[in-house]
Amino acid sequence: MRIIVEEHPNVLDVSELLRPEPKFIDKEVSKFRDYTVDENDPLKERVRRTYKLMHTHQTVDFVKGRHAEWLKFDHFKATIRQALEQLNDLVDESDPDLDLPNIVHAFQTAERAREEFPELDWLHLTGLIHDLGKVMAFYGEPQWAVVGDTFPVGCEWGPSIVYREDSFIDNPDGSNPKYNTKNGMYQPNCGLEQLTMSWGHDEYLYRVLKHNGSTLPDQALHMIRYHSFYPWHSGGDYHHLTNEKDEQTKQWVLMFNRYDLYTKSTKLPDIEALWPYYQGLIDKYCPGELEF
């Protein structure tokens, strides 16, 4: 089922989407995405180190190399469930909010989406699988090339990127005149689809789903592809490169991020009890064994 934006205007007001309803949070909003520096806090230092590595090594050439490596889809074959269950062993080193296996967050996100929109089964499945691209971490990819916020390579880095002030100092693209200007290698208002994003789980899962013929609607694919692009959808950066179509995409991404960000807590879902429902959605939209 494909849904147009106008059918749910009450949830697509940006001013509302950027602050969650009380029922969607288990801690104060100000406590989420806390990237302050505290050398005595091991979790914060782990996050900062991950972003420093990311912002040093995510260059145009690096991303091209990752495309050549991963978009052959020849690393492994697995069902959605098999791939999800690998996330039992993954803790996201870029996440300042939660220190639990990623599969827990997957079910937290899916269940909150299901609670608010019980009729949109594709949205529930999107919540469940949105971080599935993180399986790259089990096949030789370092976490700084898998997790965390994303940004376009090949142009000036947006001011709202976390740790922006000093984390890009060693990135060679910063001294390359082809890449260090406001537009860089892009045309103004070229649109999101023309941007080369830093390599990570968003872009990879989007490409995996397209390659394997998933029937998830376009809104779901856009949510997956851009949910970590915080400098754009929440920071206000890069609008000189986007177009009118991207504004509608942003509304969907912001809606989805209520479930992604504000469901993070230590409350554990009953994963085994939930599997039959979600297996039905997997069989509907992403059946069988997929090529990763």
PDB file of C-alpha atoms in Angstrom:
ATOM      1  CA  MET A   1       0.000   0.000   0.000  1.00  0.00           C
ATOM      2  CA  ARG A   2       1.357   3.418  -0.958  1.00  0.00           C
ATOM      3  CA  ILE A   3       0.435   6.356   1.245  1.00  0.00           C
ATOM      4  CA  ILE A   4       0.555  10.000   0.207  1.00  0.00           C
ATOM      5  CA  VAL A   5       1.616  12.675   2.633  1.00  0.00           C
ATOM      6  CA  GLU A   6      -1.742  14.432   2.764  1.00  0.00           C
ATOM      7  CA  GLU A   7      -3.439  11.397   4.318  1.00  0.00           C
ATOM      8  CA  HIS A   8      -1.706  12.003   7.665  1.00  0.00           C
ATOM      9  CA  PRO A   9      -1.212  15.779   7.942  1.00  0.00           C
ATOM     10  CA  ASN A  10      -1.403  15.624  11.734  1.00  0.00           C
ATOM     11  CA  VAL A  11       1.916  13.782  11.968  1.00  0.00           C
ATOM     12  CA  LEU A  12       3.787  15.677   9.299  1.00  0.00           C
ATOM     13  CA  ASP A  13       4.075  19.094  10.935  1.00  0.00           C
ATOM     14  CA  VAL A  14       7.833  19.534  11.303  1.00  0.00           C
ATOM     15  CA  SER A  15       7.469  21.541  14.508  1.00  0.00           C
ATOM     16  CA  GLU A  16       5.688  18.594  16.105  1.00  0.00           C
ATOM     17  CA  LEU A  17       7.935  15.905  14.705  1.00  0.00           C
ATOM     18  CA  LEU A  18      11.095  17.383  16.150  1.00  0.00           C
ATOM     19  CA  ARG A  19       9.786  16.970  19.682  1.00  0.00           C
ATOM     20  CA  PRO A  20       8.298  13.604  20.663  1.00  0.00           C
ATOM     21  CA  GLU A  21       5.016  13.078  22.455  1.00  0.00           C
ATOM     22  CA  PRO A  22       5.512  12.042  26.097  1.00  0.00           C
ATOM     23  CA  LYS A  23       4.262   8.518  25.400  1.00  0.00           C
ATOM     24  CA  PHE A  24       7.179   7.973  23.033  1.00  0.00           C
ATOM     25  CA  ILE A  25      10.007   8.637  25.458  1.00  0.00           C
ATOM     26  CA  ASP A  26      11.445   7.119  28.591  1.00  0.00           C
ATOM     27  CA  LYS A  27      13.872   9.942  29.348  1.00  0.00           C
ATOM     28  CA  GLU A  28      14.089  13.692  28.792  1.00  0.00           C
ATOM     29  CA  VAL A  29      14.408  14.781  25.161  1.00  0.00           C
ATOM     30  CA  SER A  30      17.530  16.797  25.997  1.00  0.00           C
ATOM     31  CA  LYS A  31      19.275  13.555  26.991  1.00  0.00           C
ATOM     32  CA  PHE A  32      19.132  12.119  23.461  1.00  0.00           C
ATOM     33  CA  ARG A  33      21.991  12.639  20.983  1.00  0.00           C
ATOM     34  CA  ASP A  34      24.244  14.131  23.641  1.00  0.00           C
ATOM     35  CA  TYR A  35      27.612  14.571  21.892  1.00  0.00           C
ATOM     36  CA  THR A  36      29.298  16.653  24.570  1.00  0.00           C
ATOM     37  CA  VAL A  37      32.927  15.788  25.215  1.00  0.00           C
ATOM     38  CA  ASP A  38      33.768  14.137  28.523  1.00  0.00           C
ATOM     39  CA  GLU A  39      37.108  12.342  28.591  1.00  0.00           C
ATOM     40  CA  ASN A  40      36.093  10.585  31.808  1.00  0.00           C
ATOM     41  CA  ASP A  41      32.980   9.026  30.251  1.00  0.00           C
ATOM     42  CA  PRO A  42      33.919   5.813  28.365  1.00  0.00           C
ATOM     43  CA  LEU A  43      30.702   5.808  26.290  1.00  0.00           C
ATOM     44  CA  LYS A  44      31.154   9.412  25.145  1.00  0.00           C
ATOM     45  CA  GLU A  45      34.807   8.792  24.328  1.00  0.00           C
ATOM     46  CA  ARG A  46      33.915   5.714  22.280  1.00  0.00           C
ATOM     47  CA  VAL A  47      31.407   7.780  20.300  1.00  0.00           C
ATOM     48  CA  ARG A  48      33.881  10.610  19.740  1.00  0.00           C
ATOM     49  CA  ARG A  49      36.613   8.229  18.539  1.00  0.00           C
ATOM     50  CA  THR A  50      34.193   6.582  16.112  1.00  0.00           C
ATOM     51  CA  TYR A  51      33.248   9.932  14.570  1.00  0.00           C
ATOM     52  CA  LYS A  52      36.853  11.093  14.382  1.00  0.00           C
ATOM     53  CA  LEU A  53      37.741   8.013  12.335  1.00  0.00           C
ATOM     54  CA  MET A  54      34.655   8.475  10.167  1.00  0.00           C
ATOM     55  CA  HIS A  55      35.331  12.139   9.479  1.00  0.00           C
ATOM     56  CA  THR A  56      38.968  11.448   8.687  1.00  0.00           C
ATOM     57  CA  HIS A  57      38.464   8.579   6.240  1.00  0.00           C
ATOM     58  CA  GLN A  58      35.081   9.172   4.563  1.00  0.00           C
ATOM     59  CA  THR A  59      36.305  10.746   1.325  1.00  0.00           C
ATOM     60  CA  VAL A  60      35.003  10.652  -2.239  1.00  0.00           C
ATOM     61  CA  ASP A  61      37.545   8.001  -3.174  1.00  0.00           C
ATOM     62  CA  PHE A  62      36.784   5.922  -0.092  1.00  0.00           C
ATOM     63  CA  VAL A  63      33.058   5.879  -0.834  1.00  0.00           C
ATOM     64  CA  LYS A  64      33.669   4.917  -4.457  1.00  0.00           C
ATOM     65  CA  GLY A  65      35.752   2.029  -3.198  1.00  0.00           C
ATOM     66  CA  ARG A  66      32.992   0.879  -0.844  1.00  0.00           C
ATOM     67  CA  HIS A  67      30.490   0.933  -3.693  1.00  0.00           C
ATOM     68  CA  ALA A  68      32.802  -1.243  -5.766  1.00  0.00           C
ATOM     69  CA  GLU A  69      33.213  -3.642  -2.843  1.00  0.00           C
ATOM     70  CA  TRP A  70      29.671  -3.925  -1.483  1.00  0.00           C
ATOM     71  CA  LEU A  71      27.349  -3.257  -4.402  1.00  0.00           C
ATOM     72  CA  LYS A  72      28.265  -6.520  -6.090  1.00  0.00           C
ATOM     73  CA  PHE A  73      26.039  -8.111  -3.413  1.00  0.00           C
ATOM     74  CA  ASP A  74      28.256 -11.150  -3.171  1.00  0.00           C
ATOM     75  CA  HIS A  75      29.233 -11.133   0.514  1.00  0.00           C
ATOM     76  CA  PHE A  76      26.563 -13.495   1.844  1.00  0.00           C
ATOM     77  CA  LYS A  77      22.990 -14.692   1.421  1.00  0.00           C
ATOM     78  CA  ALA A  78      20.459 -14.635   4.255  1.00  0.00           C
ATOM     79  CA  THR A  79      16.812 -14.148   5.062  1.00  0.00           C
ATOM     80  CA  ILE A  80      15.818 -10.921   6.786  1.00  0.00           C
ATOM     81  CA  ARG A  81      15.422 -12.811  10.050  1.00  0.00           C
ATOM     82  CA  GLN A  82      18.839 -14.420   9.808  1.00  0.00           C
ATOM     83  CA  ALA A  83      20.444 -11.050   9.120  1.00  0.00           C
ATOM     84  CA  LEU A  84      18.523  -9.405  11.953  1.00  0.00           C
ATOM     85  CA  GLU A  85      19.575 -12.069  14.418  1.00  0.00           C
ATOM     86  CA  GLN A  86      23.206 -11.245  13.699  1.00  0.00           C
ATOM     87  CA  LEU A  87      22.486  -7.847  15.250  1.00  0.00           C
ATOM     88  CA  ASN A  88      22.159  -9.627  18.607  1.00  0.00           C
ATOM     89  CA  ASP A  89      25.940  -9.301  18.746  1.00  0.00           C
ATOM     90  CA  LEU A  90      26.266  -5.683  17.615  1.00  0.00           C
ATOM     91  CA  VAL A  91      26.445  -2.646  19.879  1.00  0.00           C
ATOM     92  CA  ASP A  92      26.604   0.593  17.853  1.00  0.00           C
ATOM     93  CA  GLU A  93      29.826   2.402  18.792  1.00  0.00           C
ATOM     94  CA  SER A  94      28.469   5.741  17.503  1.00  0.00           C
ATOM     95  CA  ASP A  95      25.315   5.744  19.640  1.00  0.00           C
ATOM     96  CA  PRO A  96      25.434   7.938  22.755  1.00  0.00           C
ATOM     97  CA  ASP A  97      21.919   6.911  23.816  1.00  0.00           C
ATOM     98  CA  LEU A  98      21.954   3.150  24.203  1.00  0.00           C
ATOM     99  CA  ASP A  99      24.447   0.400  24.928  1.00  0.00           C
ATOM    100  CA  LEU A 100      22.283  -2.613  24.012  1.00  0.00           C
ATOM    101  CA  PRO A 101      22.325  -5.040  21.048  1.00  0.00           C
ATOM    102  CA  ASN A 102      20.955  -3.482  17.884  1.00  0.00           C
ATOM    103  CA  ILE A 103      18.185  -6.052  17.464  1.00  0.00           C
ATOM    104  CA  VAL A 104      16.582  -4.716  20.657  1.00  0.00           C
ATOM    105  CA  HIS A 105      16.440  -1.227  19.161  1.00  0.00           C
ATOM    106  CA  ALA A 106      14.992  -2.703  15.950  1.00  0.00           C
ATOM    107  CA  PHE A 107      11.979  -4.128  17.782  1.00  0.00           C
ATOM    108  CA  GLN A 108      11.594  -1.007  19.939  1.00  0.00           C
ATOM    109  CA  THR A 109      11.370   1.121  16.796  1.00  0.00           C
ATOM    110  CA  ALA A 110       8.974  -1.230  15.013  1.00  0.00           C
ATOM    111  CA  GLU A 111       6.604  -1.553  17.936  1.00  0.00           C
ATOM    112  CA  ARG A 112       6.281   2.187  18.451  1.00  0.00           C
ATOM    113  CA  ALA A 113       5.506   2.668  14.770  1.00  0.00           C
ATOM    114  CA  ARG A 114       2.924  -0.118  15.036  1.00  0.00           C
ATOM    115  CA  GLU A 115       1.377   1.519  18.097  1.00  0.00           C
ATOM    116  CA  GLU A 116       0.737   4.816  16.344  1.00  0.00           C
ATOM    117  CA  PHE A 117      -0.130   3.499  12.867  1.00  0.00           C
ATOM    118  CA  PRO A 118      -1.471  -0.056  13.238  1.00  0.00           C
ATOM    119  CA  GLU A 119      -2.784   0.011   9.661  1.00  0.00           C
ATOM    120  CA  LEU A 120       0.576   0.790   8.009  1.00  0.00           C
ATOM    121  CA  ASP A 121       2.216  -2.613   8.121  1.00  0.00           C
ATOM    122  CA  TRP A 122       5.042  -1.500   5.797  1.00  0.00           C
ATOM    123  CA  LEU A 123       5.976   1.164   8.363  1.00  0.00           C
ATOM    124  CA  HIS A 124       6.271  -1.491  11.092  1.00  0.00           C
ATOM    125  CA  LEU A 125       8.622  -3.530   8.933  1.00  0.00           C
ATOM    126  CA  THR A 126      10.630  -0.425   8.044  1.00  0.00           C
ATOM    127  CA  GLY A 127      11.155   0.171  11.757  1.00  0.00           C
ATOM    128  CA  LEU A 128      12.302  -3.395  12.234  1.00  0.00           C
ATOM    129  CA  ILE A 129      14.856  -3.482   9.417  1.00  0.00           C
ATOM    130  CA  HIS A 130      16.015   0.150   9.194  1.00  0.00           C
ATOM    131  CA  ASP A 131      19.433  -0.613  10.733  1.00  0.00           C
ATOM    132  CA  LEU A 132      19.922  -3.985   9.059  1.00  0.00           C
ATOM    133  CA  GLY A 133      22.754  -2.648   6.926  1.00  0.00           C
ATOM    134  CA  LYS A 134      24.893  -2.718  10.055  1.00  0.00           C
ATOM    135  CA  VAL A 135      25.559  -6.400   9.315  1.00  0.00           C
ATOM    136  CA  MET A 136      28.521  -5.071   7.301  1.00  0.00           C
ATOM    137  CA  ALA A 137      30.322  -4.842  10.644  1.00  0.00           C
ATOM    138  CA  PHE A 138      30.436  -8.679  10.741  1.00  0.00           C
ATOM    139  CA  TYR A 139      32.092  -8.862   7.315  1.00  0.00           C
ATOM    140  CA  GLY A 140      35.198  -6.777   7.786  1.00  0.00           C
ATOM    141  CA  GLU A 141      33.813  -3.228   7.680  1.00  0.00           C
ATOM    142  CA  PRO A 142      34.935  -0.998  10.584  1.00  0.00           C
ATOM    143  CA  GLN A 143      32.119   0.579  12.550  1.00  0.00           C
ATOM    144  CA  TRP A 144      33.050   4.105  11.427  1.00  0.00           C
ATOM    145  CA  ALA A 145      32.093   2.992   7.890  1.00  0.00           C
ATOM    146  CA  VAL A 146      28.863   1.370   9.066  1.00  0.00           C
ATOM    147  CA  VAL A 147      27.187   3.376  11.842  1.00  0.00           C
ATOM    148  CA  GLY A 148      26.570   7.007  12.781  1.00  0.00           C
ATOM    149  CA  ASP A 149      25.196  10.107  11.095  1.00  0.00           C
ATOM    150  CA  THR A 150      25.716  10.449   7.355  1.00  0.00           C
ATOM    151  CA  PHE A 151      26.666  13.415   5.152  1.00  0.00           C
ATOM    152  CA  PRO A 152      27.452  14.015   1.467  1.00  0.00           C
ATOM    153  CA  VAL A 153      31.069  13.634   0.411  1.00  0.00           C
ATOM    154  CA  GLY A 154      32.486  15.856  -2.305  1.00  0.00           C
ATOM    155  CA  CYS A 155      31.351  19.211  -0.923  1.00  0.00           C
ATOM    156  CA  GLU A 156      31.823  21.440   2.104  1.00  0.00           C
ATOM    157  CA  TRP A 157      30.844  19.699   5.342  1.00  0.00           C
ATOM    158  CA  GLY A 158      27.698  21.057   6.984  1.00  0.00           C
ATOM    159  CA  PRO A 159      28.135  23.073  10.195  1.00  0.00           C
ATOM    160  CA  SER A 160      25.663  20.938  12.182  1.00  0.00           C
ATOM    161  CA  ILE A 161      27.636  17.676  11.739  1.00  0.00           C
ATOM    162  CA  VAL A 162      28.549  16.317  15.160  1.00  0.00           C
ATOM    163  CA  TYR A 163      32.104  17.223  16.245  1.00  0.00           C
ATOM    164  CA  ARG A 164      32.343  19.303  13.046  1.00  0.00           C
ATOM    165  CA  GLU A 165      34.750  21.840  14.562  1.00  0.00           C
ATOM    166  CA  ASP A 166      37.799  19.589  14.744  1.00  0.00           C
ATOM    167  CA  SER A 167      36.965  16.069  13.526  1.00  0.00           C
ATOM    168  CA  PHE A 168      37.628  16.688   9.792  1.00  0.00           C
ATOM    169  CA  ILE A 169      41.096  18.167  10.224  1.00  0.00           C
ATOM    170  CA  ASP A 170      42.823  15.120   8.724  1.00  0.00           C
ATOM    171  CA  ASN A 171      40.360  14.500   5.875  1.00  0.00           C
ATOM    172  CA  PRO A 172      42.222  15.131   2.563  1.00  0.00           C
ATOM    173  CA  ASP A 173      39.066  16.236   0.725  1.00  0.00           C
ATOM    174  CA  GLY A 174      39.118  19.382   2.860  1.00  0.00           C
ATOM    175  CA  SER A 175      42.113  20.666   0.909  1.00  0.00           C
ATOM    176  CA  ASN A 176      40.860  19.563  -2.515  1.00  0.00           C
ATOM    177  CA  PRO A 177      39.333  22.495  -4.467  1.00  0.00           C
ATOM    178  CA  LYS A 178      37.054  20.090  -6.337  1.00  0.00           C
ATOM    179  CA  TYR A 179      35.397  19.081  -3.078  1.00  0.00           C
ATOM    180  CA  ASN A 180      35.827  21.805  -0.450  1.00  0.00           C
ATOM    181  CA  THR A 181      33.404  24.455  -1.748  1.00  0.00           C
ATOM    182  CA  LYS A 182      29.751  24.886  -0.842  1.00  0.00           C
ATOM    183  CA  ASN A 183      28.503  22.951  -3.892  1.00  0.00           C
ATOM    184  CA  GLY A 184      31.669  20.944  -4.486  1.00  0.00           C
ATOM    185  CA  MET A 185      31.139  18.360  -7.209  1.00  0.00           C
ATOM    186  CA  TYR A 186      27.364  18.950  -7.338  1.00  0.00           C
ATOM    187  CA  GLN A 187      25.012  21.346  -9.100  1.00  0.00           C
ATOM    188  CA  PRO A 188      22.823  23.597  -6.921  1.00  0.00           C
ATOM    189  CA  ASN A 189      19.459  22.010  -6.085  1.00  0.00           C
ATOM    190  CA  CYS A 190      20.430  18.782  -7.823  1.00  0.00           C
ATOM    191  CA  GLY A 191      18.409  16.713  -5.348  1.00  0.00           C
ATOM    192  CA  LEU A 192      19.213  14.086  -2.745  1.00  0.00           C
ATOM    193  CA  GLU A 193      19.386  11.267  -5.259  1.00  0.00           C
ATOM    194  CA  GLN A 194      22.338  12.953  -6.988  1.00  0.00           C
ATOM    195  CA  LEU A 195      24.407  13.162  -3.804  1.00  0.00           C
ATOM    196  CA  THR A 196      27.110  10.649  -2.926  1.00  0.00           C
ATOM    197  CA  MET A 197      26.567   9.968   0.751  1.00  0.00           C
ATOM    198  CA  SER A 198      29.209   8.876   3.222  1.00  0.00           C
ATOM    199  CA  TRP A 199      29.283   5.083   3.297  1.00  0.00           C
ATOM    200  CA  GLY A 200      27.188   3.402   5.948  1.00  0.00           C
ATOM    201  CA  HIS A 201      24.269   1.177   6.803  1.00  0.00           C
ATOM    202  CA  ASP A 202      21.581   3.501   5.372  1.00  0.00           C
ATOM    203  CA  GLU A 203      22.848   3.518   1.801  1.00  0.00           C
ATOM    204  CA  TYR A 204      23.833  -0.126   1.901  1.00  0.00           C
ATOM    205  CA  LEU A 205      20.436  -1.421   3.051  1.00  0.00           C
ATOM    206  CA  TYR A 206      18.641   0.814   0.547  1.00  0.00           C
ATOM    207  CA  ARG A 207      20.743  -0.698  -2.239  1.00  0.00           C
ATOM    208  CA  VAL A 208      20.257  -4.251  -0.911  1.00  0.00           C
ATOM    209  CA  LEU A 209      16.470  -3.843  -0.907  1.00  0.00           C
ATOM    210  CA  LYS A 210      16.433  -2.384  -4.424  1.00  0.00           C
ATOM    211  CA  HIS A 211      18.742  -5.125  -5.700  1.00  0.00           C
ATOM    212  CA  ASN A 212      16.565  -7.864  -4.238  1.00  0.00           C
ATOM    213  CA  GLY A 213      13.275  -6.444  -5.537  1.00  0.00           C
ATOM    214  CA  SER A 214      11.641  -5.544  -2.219  1.00  0.00           C
ATOM    215  CA  THR A 215       8.076  -4.280  -2.617  1.00  0.00           C
ATOM    216  CA  LEU A 216       8.302  -1.794   0.252  1.00  0.00           C
ATOM    217  CA  PRO A 217       6.883   1.563  -0.911  1.00  0.00           C
ATOM    218  CA  ASP A 218       9.107   4.482  -1.862  1.00  0.00           C
ATOM    219  CA  GLN A 219       8.424   6.232   1.449  1.00  0.00           C
ATOM    220  CA  ALA A 220       9.904   3.279   3.307  1.00  0.00           C
ATOM    221  CA  LEU A 221      12.989   3.188   1.100  1.00  0.00           C
ATOM    222  CA  HIS A 222      13.551   6.917   1.597  1.00  0.00           C
ATOM    223  CA  MET A 223      13.214   6.553   5.374  1.00  0.00           C
ATOM    224  CA  ILE A 224      15.855   3.838   5.317  1.00  0.00           C
ATOM    225  CA  ARG A 225      18.201   5.712   2.990  1.00  0.00           C
ATOM    226  CA  TYR A 226      18.178   9.062   4.808  1.00  0.00           C
ATOM    227  CA  HIS A 227      17.246   8.402   8.433  1.00  0.00           C
ATOM    228  CA  SER A 228      20.844   9.022   9.584  1.00  0.00           C
ATOM    229  CA  PHE A 229      21.280  12.179   7.493  1.00  0.00           C
ATOM    230  CA  TYR A 230      20.739  14.370  10.574  1.00  0.00           C
ATOM    231  CA  PRO A 231      22.662  17.394   9.238  1.00  0.00           C
ATOM    232  CA  TRP A 232      19.950  17.710   6.564  1.00  0.00           C
ATOM    233  CA  HIS A 233      16.687  16.596   8.125  1.00  0.00           C
ATOM    234  CA  SER A 234      17.303  18.053  11.593  1.00  0.00           C
ATOM    235  CA  GLY A 235      20.342  20.348  11.305  1.00  0.00           C
ATOM    236  CA  GLY A 236      19.099  22.527   8.450  1.00  0.00           C
ATOM    237  CA  ASP A 237      22.198  21.984   6.287  1.00  0.00           C
ATOM    238  CA  TYR A 238      22.515  21.147   2.569  1.00  0.00           C
ATOM    239  CA  HIS A 239      19.265  22.753   1.436  1.00  0.00           C
ATOM    240  CA  HIS A 240      21.182  24.440  -1.377  1.00  0.00           C
ATOM    241  CA  LEU A 241      21.605  20.944  -2.846  1.00  0.00           C
ATOM    242  CA  THR A 242      18.067  19.605  -2.358  1.00  0.00           C
ATOM    243  CA  ASN A 243      14.940  20.172  -4.411  1.00  0.00           C
ATOM    244  CA  GLU A 244      11.186  20.417  -3.899  1.00  0.00           C
ATOM    245  CA  LYS A 245      10.668  16.658  -4.025  1.00  0.00           C
ATOM    246  CA  ASP A 246      13.127  16.213  -1.166  1.00  0.00           C
ATOM    247  CA  GLU A 247      10.958  18.324   1.139  1.00  0.00           C
ATOM    248  CA  GLN A 248       8.265  15.649   1.046  1.00  0.00           C
ATOM    249  CA  THR A 249      10.897  13.006   1.700  1.00  0.00           C
ATOM    250  CA  LYS A 250      12.007  15.004   4.731  1.00  0.00           C
ATOM    251  CA  GLN A 251       8.524  14.858   6.263  1.00  0.00           C
ATOM    252  CA  TRP A 252       8.526  11.061   6.066  1.00  0.00           C
ATOM    253  CA  VAL A 253      12.041  10.828   7.479  1.00  0.00           C
ATOM    254  CA  LEU A 254      11.163  13.118  10.379  1.00  0.00           C
ATOM    255  CA  MET A 255       8.082  11.071  11.127  1.00  0.00           C
ATOM    256  CA  PHE A 256      10.132   7.899  11.147  1.00  0.00           C
ATOM    257  CA  ASN A 257      12.784   9.395  13.393  1.00  0.00           C
ATOM    258  CA  ARG A 258      10.268   9.715  16.203  1.00  0.00           C
ATOM    259  CA  TYR A 259      10.282   5.938  16.383  1.00  0.00           C
ATOM    260  CA  ASP A 260      13.991   5.539  15.702  1.00  0.00           C
ATOM    261  CA  LEU A 261      15.372   8.067  18.179  1.00  0.00           C
ATOM    262  CA  TYR A 262      12.827   8.412  20.962  1.00  0.00           C
ATOM    263  CA  THR A 263      12.198   4.699  21.558  1.00  0.00           C
ATOM    264  CA  LYS A 264      15.707   4.086  22.836  1.00  0.00           C
ATOM    265  CA  SER A 265      15.460   2.815  26.392  1.00  0.00           C
ATOM    266  CA  THR A 266      16.455  -0.120  28.525  1.00  0.00           C
ATOM    267  CA  LYS A 267      12.927  -1.579  28.330  1.00  0.00           C
ATOM    268  CA  LEU A 268      13.299  -4.876  26.490  1.00  0.00           C
ATOM    269  CA  PRO A 269      10.631  -6.100  24.041  1.00  0.00           C
ATOM    270  CA  ASP A 270       9.565  -9.754  24.012  1.00  0.00           C
ATOM    271  CA  ILE A 271      11.277 -10.539  20.733  1.00  0.00           C
ATOM    272  CA  GLU A 272      10.246 -14.193  20.484  1.00  0.00           C
ATOM    273  CA  ALA A 273       6.578 -13.326  20.998  1.00  0.00           C
ATOM    274  CA  LEU A 274       6.761 -10.660  18.281  1.00  0.00           C
ATOM    275  CA  TRP A 275       8.493 -12.743  15.611  1.00  0.00           C
ATOM    276  CA  PRO A 276       5.361 -14.372  14.071  1.00  0.00           C
ATOM    277  CA  TYR A 277       3.812 -10.983  13.252  1.00  0.00           C
ATOM    278  CA  TYR A 278       6.998  -9.570  11.747  1.00  0.00           C
ATOM    279  CA  GLN A 279       7.778 -12.758   9.846  1.00  0.00           C
ATOM    280  CA  GLY A 280       4.471 -12.263   8.070  1.00  0.00           C
ATOM    281  CA  LEU A 281       5.565  -8.779   7.010  1.00  0.00           C
ATOM    282  CA  ILE A 282       8.958 -10.059   5.875  1.00  0.00           C
ATOM    283  CA  ASP A 283       7.225 -12.700   3.740  1.00  0.00           C
ATOM    284  CA  LYS A 284       5.028  -9.992   2.231  1.00  0.00           C
ATOM    285  CA  TYR A 285       7.654  -7.353   1.385  1.00  0.00           C
ATOM    286  CA  CYS A 286      11.101  -9.005   1.468  1.00  0.00           C
ATOM    287  CA  PRO A 287      10.570 -12.767   1.115  1.00  0.00           C
ATOM    288  CA  GLY A 288      13.139 -15.523   0.926  1.00  0.00           C
ATOM    289  CA  GLU A 289      16.881 -15.327   0.878  1.00  0.00           C
ATOM    290  CA  LEU A 290      18.447 -11.980  -0.046  1.00  0.00           C
ATOM    291  CA  GLU A 291      21.832 -11.269  -1.590  1.00  0.00           C
ATOM    292  CA  PHE A 292      23.910  -8.968   0.633  1.00  0.00           C
TER     293      PHE A 292
END
